[in-house]
Tab-separated table of C-alpha atoms in Angstrom:
chain	number	residue	atom	x	y	z
A	1	UNK	CA	-1.426	3.986	11.197
A	2	UNK	CA	0.293	1.156	13.011
A	3	UNK	CA	1.194	-1.002	10.057
A	4	UNK	CA	4.707	-2.379	10.252
A	5	UNK	CA	5.890	-4.868	7.670
A	6	UNK	CA	8.644	-7.397	8.255
A	7	UNK	CA	10.957	-8.456	5.476
A	8	UNK	CA	11.011	-12.264	5.814
A	9	UNK	CA	12.562	-13.259	2.517
A	10	UNK	CA	14.310	-16.622	2.730
A	11	UNK	CA	16.826	-16.600	-0.075
A	12	UNK	CA	17.816	-19.990	-1.488
A	13	UNK	CA	21.517	-20.863	-1.874
A	14	UNK	CA	21.300	-21.874	-5.531
A	15	UNK	CA	20.361	-18.951	-7.782
A	16	UNK	CA	18.587	-20.293	-10.828
A	17	UNK	CA	17.742	-17.083	-12.675
A	18	UNK	CA	19.647	-14.049	-13.908
A	19	UNK	CA	17.399	-11.033	-13.453
A	20	UNK	CA	19.708	-8.454	-11.933
A	21	UNK	CA	18.017	-5.094	-12.447
A	22	UNK	CA	21.249	-3.268	-13.078
A	23	UNK	CA	21.997	-5.527	-16.012
A	24	UNK	CA	18.517	-5.109	-17.420
A	25	UNK	CA	18.492	-1.350	-17.153
A	26	UNK	CA	21.951	-0.797	-18.579
A	27	UNK	CA	22.008	-3.299	-21.447
A	28	UNK	CA	18.553	-2.983	-22.983
A	29	UNK	CA	18.111	-0.957	-26.134
A	30	UNK	CA	14.935	0.520	-27.556
A	31	UNK	CA	12.884	-1.308	-30.159
A	32	UNK	CA	14.426	-1.528	-33.598
A	33	UNK	CA	14.759	-3.959	-36.482
A	34	UNK	CA	18.008	-5.412	-35.207
A	35	UNK	CA	18.312	-8.789	-33.558
A	36	UNK	CA	18.939	-8.458	-29.828
A	37	UNK	CA	21.729	-10.174	-27.951
A	38	UNK	CA	20.114	-11.210	-24.671
A	39	UNK	CA	23.087	-13.297	-23.617
A	40	UNK	CA	20.866	-16.287	-22.794
A	41	UNK	CA	20.325	-19.782	-24.177
A	42	UNK	CA	17.029	-18.635	-25.700
A	43	UNK	CA	18.789	-16.290	-28.079
A	44	UNK	CA	19.145	-18.872	-30.845
A	45	UNK	CA	15.357	-19.237	-30.890
A	46	UNK	CA	14.715	-15.554	-31.397
A	47	UNK	CA	13.248	-14.677	-34.774
A	48	UNK	CA	12.332	-11.063	-34.102
A	49	UNK	CA	12.061	-8.721	-31.153
A	50	UNK	CA	8.650	-7.512	-30.021
A	51	UNK	CA	8.117	-4.011	-28.677
A	52	UNK	CA	4.431	-3.189	-29.196
A	53	UNK	CA	2.147	-5.181	-26.922
A	54	UNK	CA	-0.482	-5.441	-29.659
A	55	UNK	CA	1.982	-7.492	-31.721
A	56	UNK	CA	1.416	-10.325	-29.237
A	57	UNK	CA	-2.282	-10.458	-30.120
A	58	UNK	CA	-3.260	-13.857	-31.435
A	59	UNK	CA	-6.203	-16.220	-31.603
A	60	UNK	CA	-3.861	-19.180	-31.318
A	61	UNK	CA	-3.895	-21.449	-28.283
A	62	UNK	CA	-0.574	-22.746	-27.007
A	63	UNK	CA	-1.160	-26.420	-26.264
A	64	UNK	CA	0.711	-29.495	-25.078
A	65	UNK	CA	0.150	-32.560	-22.908
A	66	UNK	CA	2.815	-34.521	-21.105
A	67	UNK	CA	3.534	-36.444	-17.930
A	68	UNK	CA	6.228	-35.823	-15.367
A	69	UNK	CA	7.470	-37.815	-12.408
A	70	UNK	CA	7.976	-35.944	-9.164
A	71	UNK	CA	10.889	-36.695	-6.892
A	72	UNK	CA	8.715	-36.382	-3.811
A	73	UNK	CA	6.589	-39.498	-3.546
A	74	UNK	CA	7.601	-40.697	-7.009
A	75	UNK	CA	4.190	-39.653	-8.371
A	76	UNK	CA	3.271	-39.391	-12.043
A	77	UNK	CA	1.622	-36.063	-12.848
A	78	UNK	CA	-0.355	-35.327	-16.012
A	79	UNK	CA	0.046	-31.738	-17.219
A	80	UNK	CA	-2.344	-30.278	-19.794
A	81	UNK	CA	-1.529	-26.870	-21.325
A	82	UNK	CA	-4.208	-25.164	-23.359
A	83	UNK	CA	-3.283	-21.525	-22.886
A	84	UNK	CA	-4.891	-18.474	-24.425
A	85	UNK	CA	-2.859	-15.257	-24.453
A	86	UNK	CA	-3.935	-12.443	-22.108
A	87	UNK	CA	-2.424	-8.977	-22.633
A	88	UNK	CA	-2.358	-5.761	-20.575
A	89	UNK	CA	-4.093	-2.618	-21.803
A	90	UNK	CA	-1.001	-0.664	-22.830
A	91	UNK	CA	0.991	0.030	-25.988
A	92	UNK	CA	4.486	-0.772	-24.744
A	93	UNK	CA	6.139	-1.938	-21.538
A	94	UNK	CA	8.954	-0.598	-19.400
A	95	UNK	CA	11.420	-1.516	-16.670
A	96	UNK	CA	11.165	0.604	-13.514
A	97	UNK	CA	13.852	0.487	-10.844
A	98	UNK	CA	12.845	1.927	-7.468
A	99	UNK	CA	14.580	2.489	-4.153
A	100	UNK	CA	13.153	2.300	-0.656
A	101	UNK	CA	13.388	5.578	1.242
A	102	UNK	CA	15.754	5.646	4.253
A	103	UNK	CA	14.054	6.250	7.591
A	104	UNK	CA	15.816	9.204	9.188
A	105	UNK	CA	15.366	12.224	11.433
A	106	UNK	CA	15.994	14.450	8.406
A	107	UNK	CA	13.123	12.813	6.507
A	108	UNK	CA	10.743	13.302	9.440
A	109	UNK	CA	11.753	16.936	9.791
A	110	UNK	CA	11.170	17.660	6.088
A	111	UNK	CA	7.716	16.072	6.136
A	112	UNK	CA	6.662	17.844	9.338
A	113	UNK	CA	7.860	21.259	8.129
A	114	UNK	CA	6.137	20.821	4.761
A	115	UNK	CA	2.915	19.718	6.470
A	116	UNK	CA	2.760	22.156	9.413
A	117	UNK	CA	4.605	25.127	7.923
A	118	UNK	CA	5.633	27.577	10.651
A	119	UNK	CA	3.443	26.024	13.353
A	120	UNK	CA	5.066	24.694	16.509
A	121	UNK	CA	5.622	20.915	16.510
A	122	UNK	CA	5.239	18.750	19.640
A	123	UNK	CA	5.977	15.148	20.559
A	124	UNK	CA	2.871	12.973	20.549
A	125	UNK	CA	3.860	9.427	21.508
A	126	UNK	CA	2.339	7.767	24.580
A	127	UNK	CA	5.225	8.920	26.735
A	128	UNK	CA	4.316	12.554	25.977
A	129	UNK	CA	0.529	12.467	26.193
A	130	UNK	CA	-1.027	14.774	28.812
A	131	UNK	CA	-2.491	13.662	32.130
A	132	UNK	CA	-6.049	14.380	31.059
A	133	UNK	CA	-5.579	12.641	27.740
A	134	UNK	CA	-4.317	9.454	29.409
A	135	UNK	CA	-7.029	9.577	32.047
A	136	UNK	CA	-9.719	9.870	29.370
A	137	UNK	CA	-8.321	6.803	27.637
A	138	UNK	CA	-8.242	4.895	30.907
A	139	UNK	CA	-11.859	5.851	31.580
A	140	UNK	CA	-12.870	4.766	28.075
A	141	UNK	CA	-11.213	1.361	28.506
A	142	UNK	CA	-13.045	0.882	31.785
A	143	UNK	CA	-16.314	1.654	30.032
A	144	UNK	CA	-18.283	-1.521	29.353
A	145	UNK	CA	-18.910	-0.766	25.671
A	146	UNK	CA	-15.566	0.647	24.584
A	147	UNK	CA	-14.378	-0.741	21.227
A	148	UNK	CA	-10.800	-0.815	22.507
A	149	UNK	CA	-11.155	-4.378	23.808
A	150	UNK	CA	-10.773	-6.120	20.446
A	151	UNK	CA	-9.009	-9.298	21.565
A	152	UNK	CA	-10.429	-10.112	24.983
A	153	UNK	CA	-9.834	-8.991	28.554
A	154	UNK	CA	-6.082	-9.541	28.269
A	155	UNK	CA	-5.745	-6.681	25.803
A	156	UNK	CA	-7.814	-4.429	28.068
A	157	UNK	CA	-5.609	-5.177	31.060
A	158	UNK	CA	-2.397	-4.597	29.115
A	159	UNK	CA	-3.604	-1.223	27.854
A	160	UNK	CA	-4.680	-0.131	31.323
A	161	UNK	CA	-1.308	-1.116	32.756
A	162	UNK	CA	0.537	0.740	29.994
A	163	UNK	CA	-1.501	3.945	30.293
A	164	UNK	CA	-1.290	3.916	34.078
A	165	UNK	CA	2.495	3.662	33.782
A	166	UNK	CA	2.706	6.725	31.526
A	167	UNK	CA	0.192	8.619	33.689
A	168	UNK	CA	2.639	8.607	36.622
A	169	UNK	CA	5.030	11.013	34.835
A	170	UNK	CA	2.604	12.756	32.458
A	171	UNK	CA	2.531	16.538	32.221
A	172	UNK	CA	-0.290	18.998	31.751
A	173	UNK	CA	0.938	20.096	28.314
A	174	UNK	CA	2.620	18.555	25.292
A	175	UNK	CA	6.397	18.804	24.978
A	176	UNK	CA	7.924	20.877	22.180
A	177	UNK	CA	9.885	18.728	19.708
A	178	UNK	CA	13.551	19.728	19.702
A	179	UNK	CA	14.881	16.759	17.699
A	180	UNK	CA	13.375	14.037	15.512
A	181	UNK	CA	15.389	10.920	16.312
A	182	UNK	CA	13.788	9.717	19.528
A	183	UNK	CA	10.102	10.029	18.592
A	184	UNK	CA	7.966	8.769	15.711
A	185	UNK	CA	4.710	10.610	16.506
A	186	UNK	CA	4.195	14.360	16.489
A	187	UNK	CA	1.396	16.904	16.720
A	188	UNK	CA	0.963	20.437	15.418
A	189	UNK	CA	-1.653	22.923	14.301
A	190	UNK	CA	-2.968	23.632	10.813
A	191	UNK	CA	-5.379	26.546	10.841
A	192	UNK	CA	-7.611	26.006	13.860
A	193	UNK	CA	-7.199	22.225	13.917
A	194	UNK	CA	-4.628	20.045	15.655
A	195	UNK	CA	-3.210	17.159	13.633
A	196	UNK	CA	-0.901	14.318	14.539
A	197	UNK	CA	1.651	12.671	12.231
A	198	UNK	CA	2.900	9.118	12.720
A	199	UNK	CA	5.991	7.643	11.009
A	200	UNK	CA	6.536	3.880	10.705
A	201	UNK	CA	9.853	2.171	9.918
A	202	UNK	CA	10.004	-0.987	7.808
A	203	UNK	CA	12.041	-2.815	10.433
A	204	UNK	CA	14.551	-2.165	13.172
A	205	UNK	CA	17.287	-3.705	11.046
A	206	UNK	CA	16.841	-1.885	7.740
A	207	UNK	CA	15.270	1.393	8.859
A	208	UNK	CA	13.452	2.064	5.614
A	209	UNK	CA	10.263	4.098	5.654
A	210	UNK	CA	7.195	1.869	5.690
A	211	UNK	CA	4.603	4.619	5.842
A	212	UNK	CA	3.323	7.924	7.201
A	213	UNK	CA	-0.134	8.668	8.559
A	214	UNK	CA	-1.545	12.082	9.430
A	215	UNK	CA	-4.931	13.312	10.562
A	216	UNK	CA	-6.828	15.415	13.092
A	217	UNK	CA	-6.393	14.337	16.705
A	218	UNK	CA	-9.438	12.532	18.017
A	219	UNK	CA	-10.401	10.921	21.274
A	220	UNK	CA	-13.000	9.052	23.232
A	221	UNK	CA	-15.972	11.150	24.328
A	222	UNK	CA	-19.135	10.248	26.190
A	223	UNK	CA	-22.291	9.879	24.164
A	224	UNK	CA	-24.961	12.432	24.966
A	225	UNK	CA	-27.230	11.178	27.738
A	226	UNK	CA	-25.080	8.104	28.331
A	227	UNK	CA	-22.062	6.890	30.273
A	228	UNK	CA	-20.774	5.082	27.187
A	229	UNK	CA	-17.738	6.305	25.259
A	230	UNK	CA	-17.293	6.533	21.516
A	231	UNK	CA	-14.461	7.572	19.234
A	232	UNK	CA	-15.288	11.097	18.139
A	233	UNK	CA	-14.155	14.026	16.031
A	234	UNK	CA	-14.443	16.134	19.187
A	235	UNK	CA	-11.191	16.246	21.160
A	236	UNK	CA	-10.697	17.551	24.686
A	237	UNK	CA	-7.751	16.601	26.869
A	238	UNK	CA	-7.964	19.598	29.170
A	239	UNK	CA	-5.131	21.250	27.297
A	240	UNK	CA	-6.534	21.286	23.761
A	241	UNK	CA	-10.189	21.358	22.784
A	242	UNK	CA	-11.221	21.053	19.159
A	243	UNK	CA	-13.761	19.954	16.609
A	244	UNK	CA	-12.717	18.931	13.118
A	245	UNK	CA	-14.981	18.693	10.114
A	246	UNK	CA	-17.030	21.003	7.876
A	247	UNK	CA	-18.044	24.324	9.413
A	248	UNK	CA	-21.719	23.733	8.612
A	249	UNK	CA	-21.737	20.631	10.841
A	250	UNK	CA	-20.112	22.204	13.902
A	251	UNK	CA	-23.427	22.301	15.765
A	252	UNK	CA	-23.726	18.523	15.721
A	253	UNK	CA	-22.313	16.334	18.462
A	254	UNK	CA	-20.859	13.752	16.110
A	255	UNK	CA	-19.614	14.051	12.553
A	256	UNK	CA	-18.541	11.029	10.543
A	257	UNK	CA	-16.294	11.068	7.520
A	258	UNK	CA	-17.801	8.974	4.722
A	259	UNK	CA	-16.985	8.205	1.082
A	260	UNK	CA	-19.183	7.771	-1.950
A	261	UNK	CA	-19.057	3.997	-1.512
A	262	UNK	CA	-20.639	4.189	1.941
A	263	UNK	CA	-24.384	4.510	2.233
A	264	UNK	CA	-26.101	6.646	4.840
A	265	UNK	CA	-29.392	5.442	6.197
A	266	UNK	CA	-32.303	7.645	7.163
A	267	UNK	CA	-35.325	9.389	5.735
A	268	UNK	CA	-34.490	13.023	6.451
A	269	UNK	CA	-31.203	13.725	4.654
A	270	UNK	CA	-30.225	17.357	4.181
A	271	UNK	CA	-27.586	18.215	1.582
A	272	UNK	CA	-25.395	21.100	2.694
A	273	UNK	CA	-23.459	23.546	0.533
A	274	UNK	CA	-20.086	22.519	-0.889
A	275	UNK	CA	-17.499	23.972	1.492
A	276	UNK	CA	-14.314	22.911	-0.288
A	277	UNK	CA	-13.448	26.522	-1.162
A	278	UNK	CA	-10.962	25.451	-3.848
A	279	UNK	CA	-10.979	23.805	-7.256
A	280	UNK	CA	-9.784	20.269	-7.800
A	281	UNK	CA	-6.834	21.668	-9.780
A	282	UNK	CA	-5.774	23.827	-6.833
A	283	UNK	CA	-6.035	20.826	-4.531
A	284	UNK	CA	-3.843	18.782	-6.854
A	285	UNK	CA	-1.242	21.556	-6.936
A	286	UNK	CA	-1.071	21.511	-3.114
A	287	UNK	CA	-0.230	17.819	-3.189
A	288	UNK	CA	2.412	18.229	-5.889
A	289	UNK	CA	4.022	21.027	-3.877
A	290	UNK	CA	4.072	18.821	-0.759
A	291	UNK	CA	5.666	15.910	-2.625
A	292	UNK	CA	8.297	18.211	-4.077
A	293	UNK	CA	9.182	19.711	-0.687
A	294	UNK	CA	9.467	16.311	0.981
A	295	UNK	CA	11.453	14.722	-1.828
A	296	UNK	CA	9.029	11.878	-2.576
A	297	UNK	CA	8.968	10.831	-6.196
A	298	UNK	CA	6.620	8.462	-7.955
A	299	UNK	CA	4.958	7.700	-11.231
A	300	UNK	CA	1.383	8.286	-10.099
A	301	UNK	CA	-1.801	6.967	-11.590
A	302	UNK	CA	-4.255	9.373	-9.969
A	303	UNK	CA	-7.886	9.079	-9.015
A	304	UNK	CA	-9.802	11.749	-7.107
A	305	UNK	CA	-13.223	12.066	-5.528
A	306	UNK	CA	-15.113	14.609	-3.481
A	307	UNK	CA	-14.784	14.098	0.253
A	308	UNK	CA	-18.182	13.875	1.983
A	309	UNK	CA	-19.141	14.172	5.628
A	310	UNK	CA	-22.285	13.248	7.552
A	311	UNK	CA	-23.551	14.725	10.821
A	312	UNK	CA	-26.100	13.627	13.415
A	313	UNK	CA	-28.411	16.073	15.153
A	314	UNK	CA	-28.721	16.203	18.910
A	315	UNK	CA	-32.343	16.247	20.032
A	316	UNK	CA	-33.694	17.916	23.170
A	317	UNK	CA	-33.627	14.606	25.041
A	318	UNK	CA	-29.920	14.213	24.164
A	319	UNK	CA	-30.543	11.073	22.123
A	320	UNK	CA	-28.961	10.619	18.697
A	321	UNK	CA	-31.549	10.296	15.956
A	322	UNK	CA	-30.010	8.491	13.003
A	323	UNK	CA	-32.877	9.491	10.756
A	324	UNK	CA	-31.663	13.103	10.947
A	325	UNK	CA	-28.505	13.073	8.849
A	326	UNK	CA	-26.872	16.152	7.390
A	327	UNK	CA	-24.326	15.694	4.655
A	328	UNK	CA	-21.939	18.057	2.921
A	329	UNK	CA	-18.901	18.049	0.656
A	330	UNK	CA	-15.896	19.757	2.198
A	331	UNK	CA	-12.962	18.856	-0.017
A	332	UNK	CA	-11.300	16.340	-2.303
A	333	UNK	CA	-9.743	12.953	-1.777
A	334	UNK	CA	-6.850	11.937	-4.020
A	335	UNK	CA	-5.501	8.420	-4.504
A	336	UNK	CA	-2.045	7.817	-5.976
A	337	UNK	CA	-0.618	4.465	-7.029
A	338	UNK	CA	2.764	3.910	-8.562
A	339	UNK	CA	2.589	2.634	-12.119
A	340	UNK	CA	3.692	3.058	-15.729
A	341	UNK	CA	2.225	2.751	-19.215
A	342	UNK	CA	-1.278	3.380	-17.888
A	343	UNK	CA	-1.031	0.439	-15.486
A	344	UNK	CA	-0.696	0.479	-11.706
A	345	UNK	CA	1.639	-1.937	-9.985
A	346	UNK	CA	-1.066	-2.965	-7.538
A	347	UNK	CA	-2.325	-5.010	-10.496
A	348	UNK	CA	1.081	-6.580	-11.120
A	349	UNK	CA	1.650	-10.327	-10.907
A	350	UNK	CA	1.604	-11.240	-7.238
A	351	UNK	CA	2.683	-14.822	-6.432
A	352	UNK	CA	0.673	-14.708	-3.218
A	353	UNK	CA	-2.526	-14.602	-5.313
A	354	UNK	CA	-1.989	-18.246	-6.216
A	355	UNK	CA	-2.863	-21.041	-3.799
A	356	UNK	CA	0.014	-23.250	-4.953
A	357	UNK	CA	2.579	-20.503	-4.426
A	358	UNK	CA	1.188	-19.807	-0.979
A	359	UNK	CA	1.507	-23.469	-0.009
A	360	UNK	CA	5.049	-23.876	-1.314
A	361	UNK	CA	6.706	-20.491	-0.715
A	362	UNK	CA	4.383	-18.545	1.582
A	363	UNK	CA	6.771	-18.553	4.542
A	364	UNK	CA	9.586	-17.018	2.493
A	365	UNK	CA	7.815	-14.215	0.604
A	366	UNK	CA	4.807	-13.423	2.778
A	367	UNK	CA	3.969	-9.742	3.301
A	368	UNK	CA	6.538	-8.452	0.814
A	369	UNK	CA	4.272	-7.311	-2.002
A	370	UNK	CA	2.769	-4.062	-0.755
A	371	UNK	CA	3.019	-1.315	-3.359
A	372	UNK	CA	3.337	2.429	-3.015
A	373	UNK	CA	0.037	4.116	-2.243
A	374	UNK	CA	-0.806	7.737	-1.400
A	375	UNK	CA	-4.094	9.074	-0.034
A	376	UNK	CA	-4.629	12.832	0.483
A	377	UNK	CA	-7.649	14.775	1.754
A	378	UNK	CA	-7.470	18.422	0.678
A	379	UNK	CA	-9.713	21.407	1.385
A	380	UNK	CA	-9.343	25.191	1.576
A	381	UNK	CA	-7.065	24.826	4.617
A	382	UNK	CA	-4.614	22.620	2.726
A	383	UNK	CA	-3.695	18.962	3.099
A	384	UNK	CA	-5.458	17.440	6.095
A	385	UNK	CA	-5.574	13.683	6.485
A	386	UNK	CA	-3.019	11.782	4.404
A	387	UNK	CA	-1.464	8.327	4.214
A	388	UNK	CA	1.718	7.360	2.432
A	389	UNK	CA	2.226	3.610	2.308
A	390	UNK	CA	5.430	1.855	1.158
A	391	UNK	CA	6.909	4.950	-0.535
A	392	UNK	CA	9.816	4.625	-2.961
A	393	UNK	CA	11.992	6.838	-5.098
A	394	UNK	CA	12.230	6.153	-8.814
A	395	UNK	CA	15.878	5.414	-9.597
A	396	UNK	CA	15.605	4.693	-13.311
A	397	UNK	CA	13.163	3.714	-15.975
A	398	UNK	CA	13.692	2.162	-19.403
A	399	UNK	CA	10.710	2.566	-21.702
A	400	UNK	CA	9.670	0.666	-24.836
A	401	UNK	CA	11.713	-2.417	-23.986
A	402	UNK	CA	12.167	-5.264	-26.455
A	403	UNK	CA	10.615	-8.617	-25.590
A	404	UNK	CA	10.959	-12.169	-26.856
A	405	UNK	CA	8.266	-13.518	-29.209
A	406	UNK	CA	5.499	-15.749	-27.894
A	407	UNK	CA	6.887	-18.945	-29.392
A	408	UNK	CA	10.013	-18.616	-27.296
A	409	UNK	CA	8.056	-17.903	-24.117
A	410	UNK	CA	5.820	-20.941	-24.510
A	411	UNK	CA	8.764	-23.251	-25.181
A	412	UNK	CA	10.561	-21.956	-22.088
A	413	UNK	CA	7.465	-22.394	-19.875
A	414	UNK	CA	6.775	-25.911	-21.164
A	415	UNK	CA	10.386	-27.009	-20.739
A	416	UNK	CA	10.487	-25.573	-17.232
A	417	UNK	CA	7.492	-27.694	-16.203
A	418	UNK	CA	9.021	-30.777	-17.775
A	419	UNK	CA	12.436	-30.356	-16.180
A	420	UNK	CA	11.517	-28.857	-12.791
A	421	UNK	CA	8.043	-30.153	-12.027
A	422	UNK	CA	8.715	-30.328	-8.299
A	423	UNK	CA	9.032	-26.542	-8.254
A	424	UNK	CA	5.475	-26.064	-9.542
A	425	UNK	CA	3.127	-29.031	-9.392
A	426	UNK	CA	1.448	-30.026	-6.138
A	427	UNK	CA	-1.679	-31.808	-7.450
A	428	UNK	CA	-2.281	-34.414	-10.118
A	429	UNK	CA	-3.816	-33.690	-13.520
A	430	UNK	CA	-2.912	-30.005	-13.593
A	431	UNK	CA	-4.309	-27.818	-16.364
A	432	UNK	CA	-2.830	-24.462	-17.382
A	433	UNK	CA	-5.224	-22.200	-19.267
A	434	UNK	CA	-3.649	-18.739	-19.534
A	435	UNK	CA	-0.404	-17.224	-20.765
A	436	UNK	CA	-0.553	-13.732	-19.275
A	437	UNK	CA	1.704	-10.717	-19.837
A	438	UNK	CA	1.980	-8.256	-16.933
A	439	UNK	CA	4.492	-6.585	-14.638
A	440	UNK	CA	6.209	-8.476	-11.835
A	441	UNK	CA	8.313	-7.226	-8.937
A	442	UNK	CA	11.835	-8.640	-8.669
A	443	UNK	CA	14.637	-8.005	-6.217
A	444	UNK	CA	18.085	-6.591	-6.672
A	445	UNK	CA	20.521	-9.274	-5.549
A	446	UNK	CA	23.250	-6.816	-4.635
A	447	UNK	CA	21.175	-4.081	-2.966
A	448	UNK	CA	18.162	-4.939	-0.781
A	449	UNK	CA	17.081	-1.310	-0.778
A	450	UNK	CA	16.180	-1.547	-4.480
A	451	UNK	CA	13.797	-3.597	-6.586
A	452	UNK	CA	12.327	-3.379	-10.081
A	453	UNK	CA	9.126	-3.931	-11.979
A	454	UNK	CA	9.731	-5.773	-15.238
A	455	UNK	CA	7.427	-7.229	-17.911
A	456	UNK	CA	6.906	-10.948	-17.375
A	457	UNK	CA	4.773	-13.808	-18.648
A	458	UNK	CA	2.818	-16.064	-16.346
A	459	UNK	CA	1.655	-19.508	-17.445
A	460	UNK	CA	-1.152	-19.943	-14.971
A	461	UNK	CA	-4.407	-21.578	-14.039
A	462	UNK	CA	-7.600	-19.864	-15.083
A	463	UNK	CA	-9.160	-20.436	-11.683
A	464	UNK	CA	-6.446	-19.483	-9.214
A	465	UNK	CA	-8.092	-20.930	-6.126
A	466	UNK	CA	-9.178	-24.336	-7.419
A	467	UNK	CA	-5.948	-26.240	-8.104
A	468	UNK	CA	-2.811	-26.296	-5.998
A	469	UNK	CA	-0.182	-25.598	-8.637
A	470	UNK	CA	2.282	-22.761	-9.092
A	471	UNK	CA	2.371	-20.480	-12.143
A	472	UNK	CA	5.533	-20.352	-14.248
A	473	UNK	CA	6.915	-16.793	-14.330
A	474	UNK	CA	9.206	-15.853	-17.227
A	475	UNK	CA	11.131	-12.649	-17.811
A	476	UNK	CA	9.588	-11.282	-21.023
A	477	UNK	CA	12.851	-9.553	-21.974
A	478	UNK	CA	15.512	-12.256	-21.708
A	479	UNK	CA	13.482	-15.438	-21.208
A	480	UNK	CA	14.946	-16.348	-17.803
A	481	UNK	CA	12.653	-18.198	-15.424
A	482	UNK	CA	11.701	-16.194	-12.325
A	483	UNK	CA	11.849	-18.189	-9.079
A	484	UNK	CA	10.711	-17.393	-5.555
A	485	UNK	CA	14.103	-16.046	-4.505
A	486	UNK	CA	13.981	-13.546	-7.382
A	487	UNK	CA	10.848	-11.954	-5.945
A	488	UNK	CA	11.223	-8.985	-3.656
């Protein structure tokens, strides 16, 4: 996993909203019959606090029509609001404050020890690859059909130059890891299989953990009866030889990992025996134990599926026959997303989903809305392949928060468009159709390591890609308008 995100937030000098997470989390009370002091100008409009999402249900349409004059170009814009209310499928809403995980040698050591147990750990970056391993990669790049050349001959030449450089000082064996500061890639053995683990930092400046990827080591191998190379589950660098995959498919030259969503073609498909060797409950317990040992915390919404494999026979003439496919189930695949109240934050309001927001603010908030995601493959040997993307620690959560009534929200959204049209409207004759309640991700102005998910309303277009206008985001708790520099 080579993903590396850059934090490119361009914070404006004038702060127009008050959404500091610390204030929200420390001043909010649970739902009750009392009137709430939000400390905002909208307070005098408040008739009653709303806690249960179903209390927002209404058949009413919030409507208004008005014209505004933009400062840029002195253009008159007609705005038509005819908004139906759209609610999330949950009973109540919460505020979740999270913290990015520091990228450190101690973190890497904890993950590696939890993953490999007592097995010896080795460095596995390019500088520590073996001679045979580098030579195989060089040979594969020189092959006419290698998939390595994804961006033209320039990429091929750069890779060859890089690998040739490392080949000059390469050893015959991997080097035992004695510290965890200088290297981000490691290899070790689980059972009879060698796995590598790759750590990625968020940026050189912040050194927060962006992600971790782990899986069996693979390499380029020649196809049977051909001089062409392909990426294979068979690994041989002269120092380590291995096959990874279900035992019942070991006799096949190539084994591909597939999921239920992928279709296998062919007429002669043989279903093999389930080789997982454990129950789905036991697999889930392995993951929970790993998360506990490594110190990762989350509020997971979990989905699991059986992990399938497919294998191709080798015929006597050493030609792959794709109509001879063997398939078996060898374990379980678990997906974790951070979320709360039965909702995952991948479905939260994302300004980059809207064409108008992309046009106006894309340069300042691009690539900042990835959410925590875990993917684990588990079988009788334990956790094998796994990916942890954008992990965070849960700092605090406030459940059953009180929210302003709909009348207040609509008035705030309408007034915002009237008074600050240049912040939102890019086209003429804009129509807003939906007033949507969901979670949104906001920053912590005093601590860039933290951010929060809060309930928010979005006055938005029904068809997000058809009109170049920005939605109006409103904090559902205190009624403050959420601007681009509030978004993490």
